[in-house]
Amino acid sequence: MHVQTLMMEGAPAVQLQGPTGDTVTVLLRGAQVISWVDATGVERLYRSPLSPLDGPQPVRGGVPVIFPQFSGRGPMVRHGFARTSLWEWLPADAAGAEPQLVFRMQHAAHETPLWPHDCACTLTVALVPAGLRMTLAVHNTGNSPLSFHAALHTYLEVGDVARSTLTGVLPQGEVLSLAEPIDHLFESVPGPFALRSPATALDLVHEGFTDAVVWNPGPQAVIADLPAGGYARFLCVEAASVGVPVQLAPGAHWQGSQCLFIAT
């Protein structure tokens, strides 16, 4: 295992290398996983080449942390503040039995008038055998209950989304075709999910999260930080708790994880 700090296009980041040569790279801004390269050297996540890593806009690609608001479902900035906040890397936690990186964000009630709550969030990113596990934990450090949405907005490299399929989100094992644009919240889906595409074969498992969001904008969408034809290379399959917001009493904890496993 090897850990190093580095600058990626002007943005501070931490990179972890596992015992088999696989690597994961995480920005301090947003604790955003920006790269996951497997032991064979294949990049498994998509990142738009038109999206700067050093801000001020959120980075399009990798795994943005969505908290405490999903999309426009509330009064705050779209997708909340976690993905643009500066997180702290906790280096001591990288030395455990399982190769992992841990990041922390502390939020005070006065920082966001539209969401006046004290809380602490941690994101743990672990390289597991033939896979990547990301765990988001939230601790209500205040004196009043709080409510939030959370999601790991995972951009997966698929090569050609129109030739990709996803199973596990529809009942009775029905296959979800991805030949058309999609932006859908699948509520109360336990998984696991199986993604098969020209570029990848992944099995996705989540715990703690209740829902899944599947998104691809399709060819007609005009997105400033996405190159022409870029839509075809990725599919977002995100573990989420959105349909029913998470409720946390003072002092209570919540956590949800998403595991990406390379299918054999």
Short mmCIF file of C-alpha atoms in Angstrom, two decimals:
data_model
loop_
_atom_site.label_atom_id
_atom_site.label_comp_id
_atom_site.label_asym_id
_atom_site.label_seq_id
_atom_site.Cartn_x
_atom_site.Cartn_y
_atom_site.Cartn_z
CA MET A 1 0.00 0.00 0.00
CA HIS A 2 1.25 3.48 -0.86
CA VAL A 3 -0.31 6.90 -0.18
CA GLN A 4 0.80 10.19 -1.68
CA THR A 5 -0.45 13.75 -1.88
CA LEU A 6 -0.34 15.43 -5.26
CA MET A 7 -1.68 18.29 -7.33
CA MET A 8 -4.03 17.37 -10.15
CA GLU A 9 -4.46 20.23 -12.59
CA GLY A 10 -3.94 22.68 -9.75
CA ALA A 11 -6.19 20.88 -7.28
CA PRO A 12 -4.84 19.14 -4.14
CA ALA A 13 -5.57 15.42 -4.04
CA VAL A 14 -4.60 12.20 -2.28
CA GLN A 15 -3.84 8.96 -4.13
CA LEU A 16 -3.91 5.47 -2.65
CA GLN A 17 -2.27 2.48 -4.34
CA GLY A 18 -3.37 -0.98 -3.31
CA PRO A 19 -1.29 -4.15 -3.07
CA THR A 20 -2.23 -5.27 -6.59
CA GLY A 21 -1.34 -1.92 -8.21
CA ASP A 22 -4.88 -0.54 -8.36
CA THR A 23 -5.21 3.14 -7.46
CA VAL A 24 -7.89 5.57 -6.32
CA THR A 25 -7.44 9.34 -6.35
CA VAL A 26 -9.56 11.74 -4.28
CA LEU A 27 -9.72 15.54 -4.40
CA LEU A 28 -9.76 17.42 -1.10
CA ARG A 29 -12.41 19.66 -2.63
CA GLY A 30 -15.62 17.74 -2.12
CA ALA A 31 -13.77 14.55 -1.11
CA GLN A 32 -14.54 13.64 -4.71
CA VAL A 33 -13.16 10.38 -6.04
CA ILE A 34 -11.80 11.44 -9.40
CA SER A 35 -10.11 8.25 -10.62
CA TRP A 36 -10.23 4.54 -9.97
CA VAL A 37 -7.74 2.55 -12.01
CA ASP A 38 -7.93 -1.22 -11.59
CA ALA A 39 -5.01 -3.62 -11.27
CA THR A 40 -4.82 -4.01 -15.07
CA GLY A 41 -4.50 -0.26 -15.61
CA VAL A 42 -8.08 0.36 -16.79
CA GLU A 43 -9.81 3.57 -15.65
CA ARG A 44 -13.27 2.67 -14.39
CA LEU A 45 -14.68 6.17 -13.81
CA TYR A 46 -15.53 8.87 -16.34
CA ARG A 47 -14.41 12.48 -16.00
CA SER A 48 -15.13 15.18 -18.55
CA PRO A 49 -11.95 16.73 -19.99
CA LEU A 50 -13.78 20.09 -20.12
CA SER A 51 -14.42 20.21 -16.37
CA PRO A 52 -11.61 21.92 -14.37
CA LEU A 53 -10.59 20.26 -11.13
CA ASP A 54 -9.67 23.50 -9.34
CA GLY A 55 -13.15 25.08 -9.39
CA PRO A 56 -15.10 27.15 -8.95
CA GLN A 57 -17.75 24.91 -10.52
CA PRO A 58 -18.36 21.32 -9.35
CA VAL A 59 -16.32 18.72 -11.22
CA ARG A 60 -18.29 16.69 -13.76
CA GLY A 61 -17.19 13.11 -13.33
CA GLY A 62 -15.79 10.70 -10.79
CA VAL A 63 -18.00 10.46 -7.69
CA PRO A 64 -19.38 13.77 -6.37
CA VAL A 65 -20.80 13.57 -2.83
CA ILE A 66 -24.39 14.81 -2.82
CA PHE A 67 -25.37 16.22 0.60
CA PRO A 68 -27.59 17.48 2.20
CA GLN A 69 -29.89 18.21 -0.74
CA PHE A 70 -30.46 16.21 -3.91
CA SER A 71 -30.80 18.22 -7.12
CA GLY A 72 -33.39 21.01 -6.71
CA ARG A 73 -35.39 19.22 -4.01
CA GLY A 74 -35.01 22.01 -1.48
CA PRO A 75 -34.01 25.66 -1.08
CA MET A 76 -30.24 25.25 -1.26
CA VAL A 77 -27.81 25.23 -4.14
CA ARG A 78 -28.40 22.26 -6.45
CA HIS A 79 -27.03 19.01 -4.95
CA GLY A 80 -26.01 20.73 -1.71
CA PHE A 81 -22.69 22.06 -0.47
CA ALA A 82 -20.62 18.93 0.22
CA ARG A 83 -19.29 18.56 -3.32
CA THR A 84 -17.72 22.02 -3.31
CA SER A 85 -16.60 22.17 0.34
CA LEU A 86 -13.02 21.59 1.42
CA TRP A 87 -12.67 18.28 3.27
CA GLU A 88 -9.85 17.27 5.58
CA TRP A 89 -7.81 14.16 4.90
CA LEU A 90 -7.21 12.07 8.01
CA PRO A 91 -3.83 10.43 7.19
CA ALA A 92 -3.67 8.14 10.22
CA ASP A 93 -6.68 6.21 8.94
CA ALA A 94 -4.84 5.17 5.78
CA ALA A 95 -2.66 2.73 7.71
CA GLY A 96 -5.33 0.17 8.65
CA ALA A 97 -5.59 -3.45 7.57
CA GLU A 98 -7.67 -2.48 4.54
CA PRO A 99 -6.18 0.13 2.17
CA GLN A 100 -8.37 3.17 2.61
CA LEU A 101 -8.52 6.95 2.74
CA VAL A 102 -10.74 8.87 5.15
CA PHE A 103 -11.93 12.45 4.71
CA ARG A 104 -13.93 14.65 7.06
CA MET A 105 -16.12 17.72 6.67
CA GLN A 106 -17.43 19.63 9.68
CA HIS A 107 -20.42 21.89 9.13
CA ALA A 108 -21.69 24.54 11.54
CA ALA A 109 -25.29 25.75 11.56
CA HIS A 110 -24.34 29.39 10.87
CA GLU A 111 -22.50 28.48 7.65
CA THR A 112 -25.64 27.74 5.65
CA PRO A 113 -28.74 29.72 6.74
CA LEU A 114 -30.97 27.57 4.52
CA TRP A 115 -29.76 24.44 6.37
CA PRO A 116 -28.91 25.55 9.92
CA HIS A 117 -27.56 22.33 11.41
CA ASP A 118 -24.34 21.18 13.04
CA CYS A 119 -22.99 17.93 11.61
CA ALA A 120 -19.85 16.03 10.75
CA CYS A 121 -19.49 13.94 7.60
CA THR A 122 -16.83 11.39 6.75
CA LEU A 123 -16.14 9.68 3.45
CA THR A 124 -14.13 6.46 3.58
CA VAL A 125 -12.73 5.22 0.26
CA ALA A 126 -11.35 1.69 0.32
CA LEU A 127 -9.66 -0.50 -2.28
CA VAL A 128 -11.11 -3.98 -1.84
CA PRO A 129 -10.31 -7.13 -3.86
CA ALA A 130 -11.33 -6.34 -7.48
CA GLY A 131 -13.38 -3.40 -6.30
CA LEU A 132 -13.89 0.00 -4.73
CA ARG A 133 -16.02 0.78 -1.68
CA MET A 134 -17.14 4.27 -0.71
CA THR A 135 -18.86 4.92 2.61
CA LEU A 136 -20.51 8.19 3.56
CA ALA A 137 -21.26 8.71 7.26
CA VAL A 138 -23.18 11.57 8.87
CA HIS A 139 -23.17 12.48 12.59
CA ASN A 140 -25.69 14.97 13.95
CA THR A 141 -23.48 16.99 16.31
CA GLY A 142 -26.18 19.56 17.09
CA ASN A 143 -29.03 19.80 19.58
CA SER A 144 -31.93 19.53 17.12
CA PRO A 145 -33.08 16.89 14.62
CA LEU A 146 -31.92 17.21 11.04
CA SER A 147 -33.13 15.88 7.71
CA PHE A 148 -31.08 15.33 4.56
CA HIS A 149 -30.69 13.66 1.19
CA ALA A 150 -27.47 11.86 0.33
CA ALA A 151 -26.06 10.23 -2.79
CA LEU A 152 -22.80 9.11 -4.37
CA HIS A 153 -23.18 10.44 -7.91
CA THR A 154 -21.00 7.84 -9.62
CA TYR A 155 -19.97 8.40 -13.26
CA LEU A 156 -19.04 5.00 -14.69
CA GLU A 157 -17.02 4.64 -17.90
CA VAL A 158 -19.09 2.50 -20.28
CA GLY A 159 -17.62 3.17 -23.73
CA ASP A 160 -21.02 3.32 -25.45
CA VAL A 161 -24.07 3.91 -23.28
CA ALA A 162 -26.49 2.91 -26.05
CA ARG A 163 -24.99 -0.59 -26.00
CA SER A 164 -25.08 -0.85 -22.22
CA THR A 165 -27.60 -2.54 -19.94
CA LEU A 166 -28.41 -2.40 -16.24
CA THR A 167 -30.25 -5.01 -14.20
CA GLY A 168 -31.47 -4.83 -10.63
CA VAL A 169 -33.36 -1.55 -10.67
CA LEU A 170 -36.46 -2.99 -12.39
CA PRO A 171 -38.62 -5.77 -10.90
CA GLN A 172 -38.37 -9.45 -11.83
CA GLY A 173 -34.84 -9.04 -13.15
CA GLU A 174 -35.99 -6.99 -16.13
CA VAL A 175 -33.15 -5.37 -18.05
CA LEU A 176 -33.07 -1.58 -18.23
CA SER A 177 -32.15 -0.49 -21.74
CA LEU A 178 -29.99 2.61 -21.90
CA ALA A 179 -30.44 3.41 -25.58
CA GLU A 180 -32.48 6.52 -24.70
CA PRO A 181 -31.70 9.42 -22.34
CA ILE A 182 -32.62 8.65 -18.72
CA ASP A 183 -32.96 10.60 -15.49
CA HIS A 184 -34.83 8.44 -13.01
CA LEU A 185 -35.01 7.87 -9.28
CA PHE A 186 -35.68 4.23 -8.48
CA GLU A 187 -37.02 4.15 -4.92
CA SER A 188 -36.60 1.30 -2.47
CA VAL A 189 -34.39 -0.87 -4.67
CA PRO A 190 -32.16 -3.14 -2.59
CA GLY A 191 -29.89 -4.21 -5.45
CA PRO A 192 -27.42 -5.53 -6.33
CA PHE A 193 -27.17 -4.08 -9.82
CA ALA A 194 -25.29 -5.47 -12.80
CA LEU A 195 -23.89 -3.07 -15.40
CA ARG A 196 -22.73 -4.54 -18.68
CA SER A 197 -21.24 -2.38 -21.42
CA PRO A 198 -18.59 -2.44 -24.15
CA ALA A 199 -16.03 -0.93 -21.75
CA THR A 200 -16.89 -2.51 -18.42
CA ALA A 201 -18.69 -5.19 -16.47
CA LEU A 202 -19.46 -4.14 -12.91
CA ASP A 203 -21.62 -5.41 -10.09
CA LEU A 204 -22.85 -2.65 -7.78
CA VAL A 205 -23.87 -3.22 -4.17
CA HIS A 206 -25.19 -0.63 -1.75
CA GLU A 207 -26.00 -0.67 1.95
CA GLY A 208 -27.66 2.04 4.04
CA PHE A 209 -28.82 3.88 0.93
CA THR A 210 -32.41 3.09 -0.02
CA ASP A 211 -32.64 4.26 -3.62
CA ALA A 212 -30.75 4.44 -6.89
CA VAL A 213 -30.55 7.21 -9.47
CA VAL A 214 -29.71 6.40 -13.08
CA TRP A 215 -28.77 9.29 -15.37
CA ASN A 216 -27.48 9.90 -18.85
CA PRO A 217 -28.38 13.12 -20.71
CA GLY A 218 -28.38 11.67 -24.23
CA PRO A 219 -27.16 13.27 -27.46
CA GLN A 220 -29.59 16.21 -27.52
CA ALA A 221 -28.51 17.72 -24.21
CA VAL A 222 -26.20 20.73 -24.37
CA ILE A 223 -23.92 20.73 -21.32
CA ALA A 224 -21.14 23.31 -21.26
CA ASP A 225 -18.56 21.15 -19.49
CA LEU A 226 -19.24 17.99 -21.50
CA PRO A 227 -17.61 17.49 -24.93
CA ALA A 228 -19.62 16.62 -27.99
CA GLY A 229 -20.36 12.91 -27.85
CA GLY A 230 -19.16 12.73 -24.25
CA TYR A 231 -22.57 11.56 -23.06
CA ALA A 232 -22.00 8.21 -24.79
CA ARG A 233 -19.02 7.33 -22.63
CA PHE A 234 -20.66 7.28 -19.20
CA LEU A 235 -23.60 6.21 -17.14
CA CYS A 236 -24.35 7.55 -13.68
CA VAL A 237 -25.60 4.88 -11.29
CA GLU A 238 -25.73 6.42 -7.86
CA ALA A 239 -26.57 4.95 -4.49
CA ALA A 240 -28.97 7.44 -2.91
CA SER A 241 -31.40 8.20 -0.12
CA VAL A 242 -33.74 10.71 -1.71
CA GLY A 243 -37.33 9.45 -1.86
CA VAL A 244 -37.59 9.48 1.94
CA PRO A 245 -35.08 11.92 3.49
CA VAL A 246 -32.88 10.59 6.28
CA GLN A 247 -33.95 11.84 9.73
CA LEU A 248 -31.26 12.09 12.41
CA ALA A 249 -31.89 12.85 16.08
CA PRO A 250 -29.30 14.86 18.03
CA GLY A 251 -26.19 12.72 18.52
CA ALA A 252 -27.34 10.06 16.04
CA HIS A 253 -25.28 8.56 13.20
CA TRP A 254 -26.15 7.33 9.70
CA GLN A 255 -24.03 5.74 7.02
CA GLY A 256 -24.44 4.40 3.52
CA SER A 257 -21.98 2.64 1.23
CA GLN A 258 -21.63 1.82 -2.45
CA CYS A 259 -19.33 -0.98 -3.65
CA LEU A 260 -18.21 -1.34 -7.26
CA PHE A 261 -16.97 -4.83 -8.07
CA ILE A 262 -15.34 -5.87 -11.32
CA ALA A 263 -17.41 -8.75 -12.66
CA THR A 264 -15.62 -11.93 -13.65
#
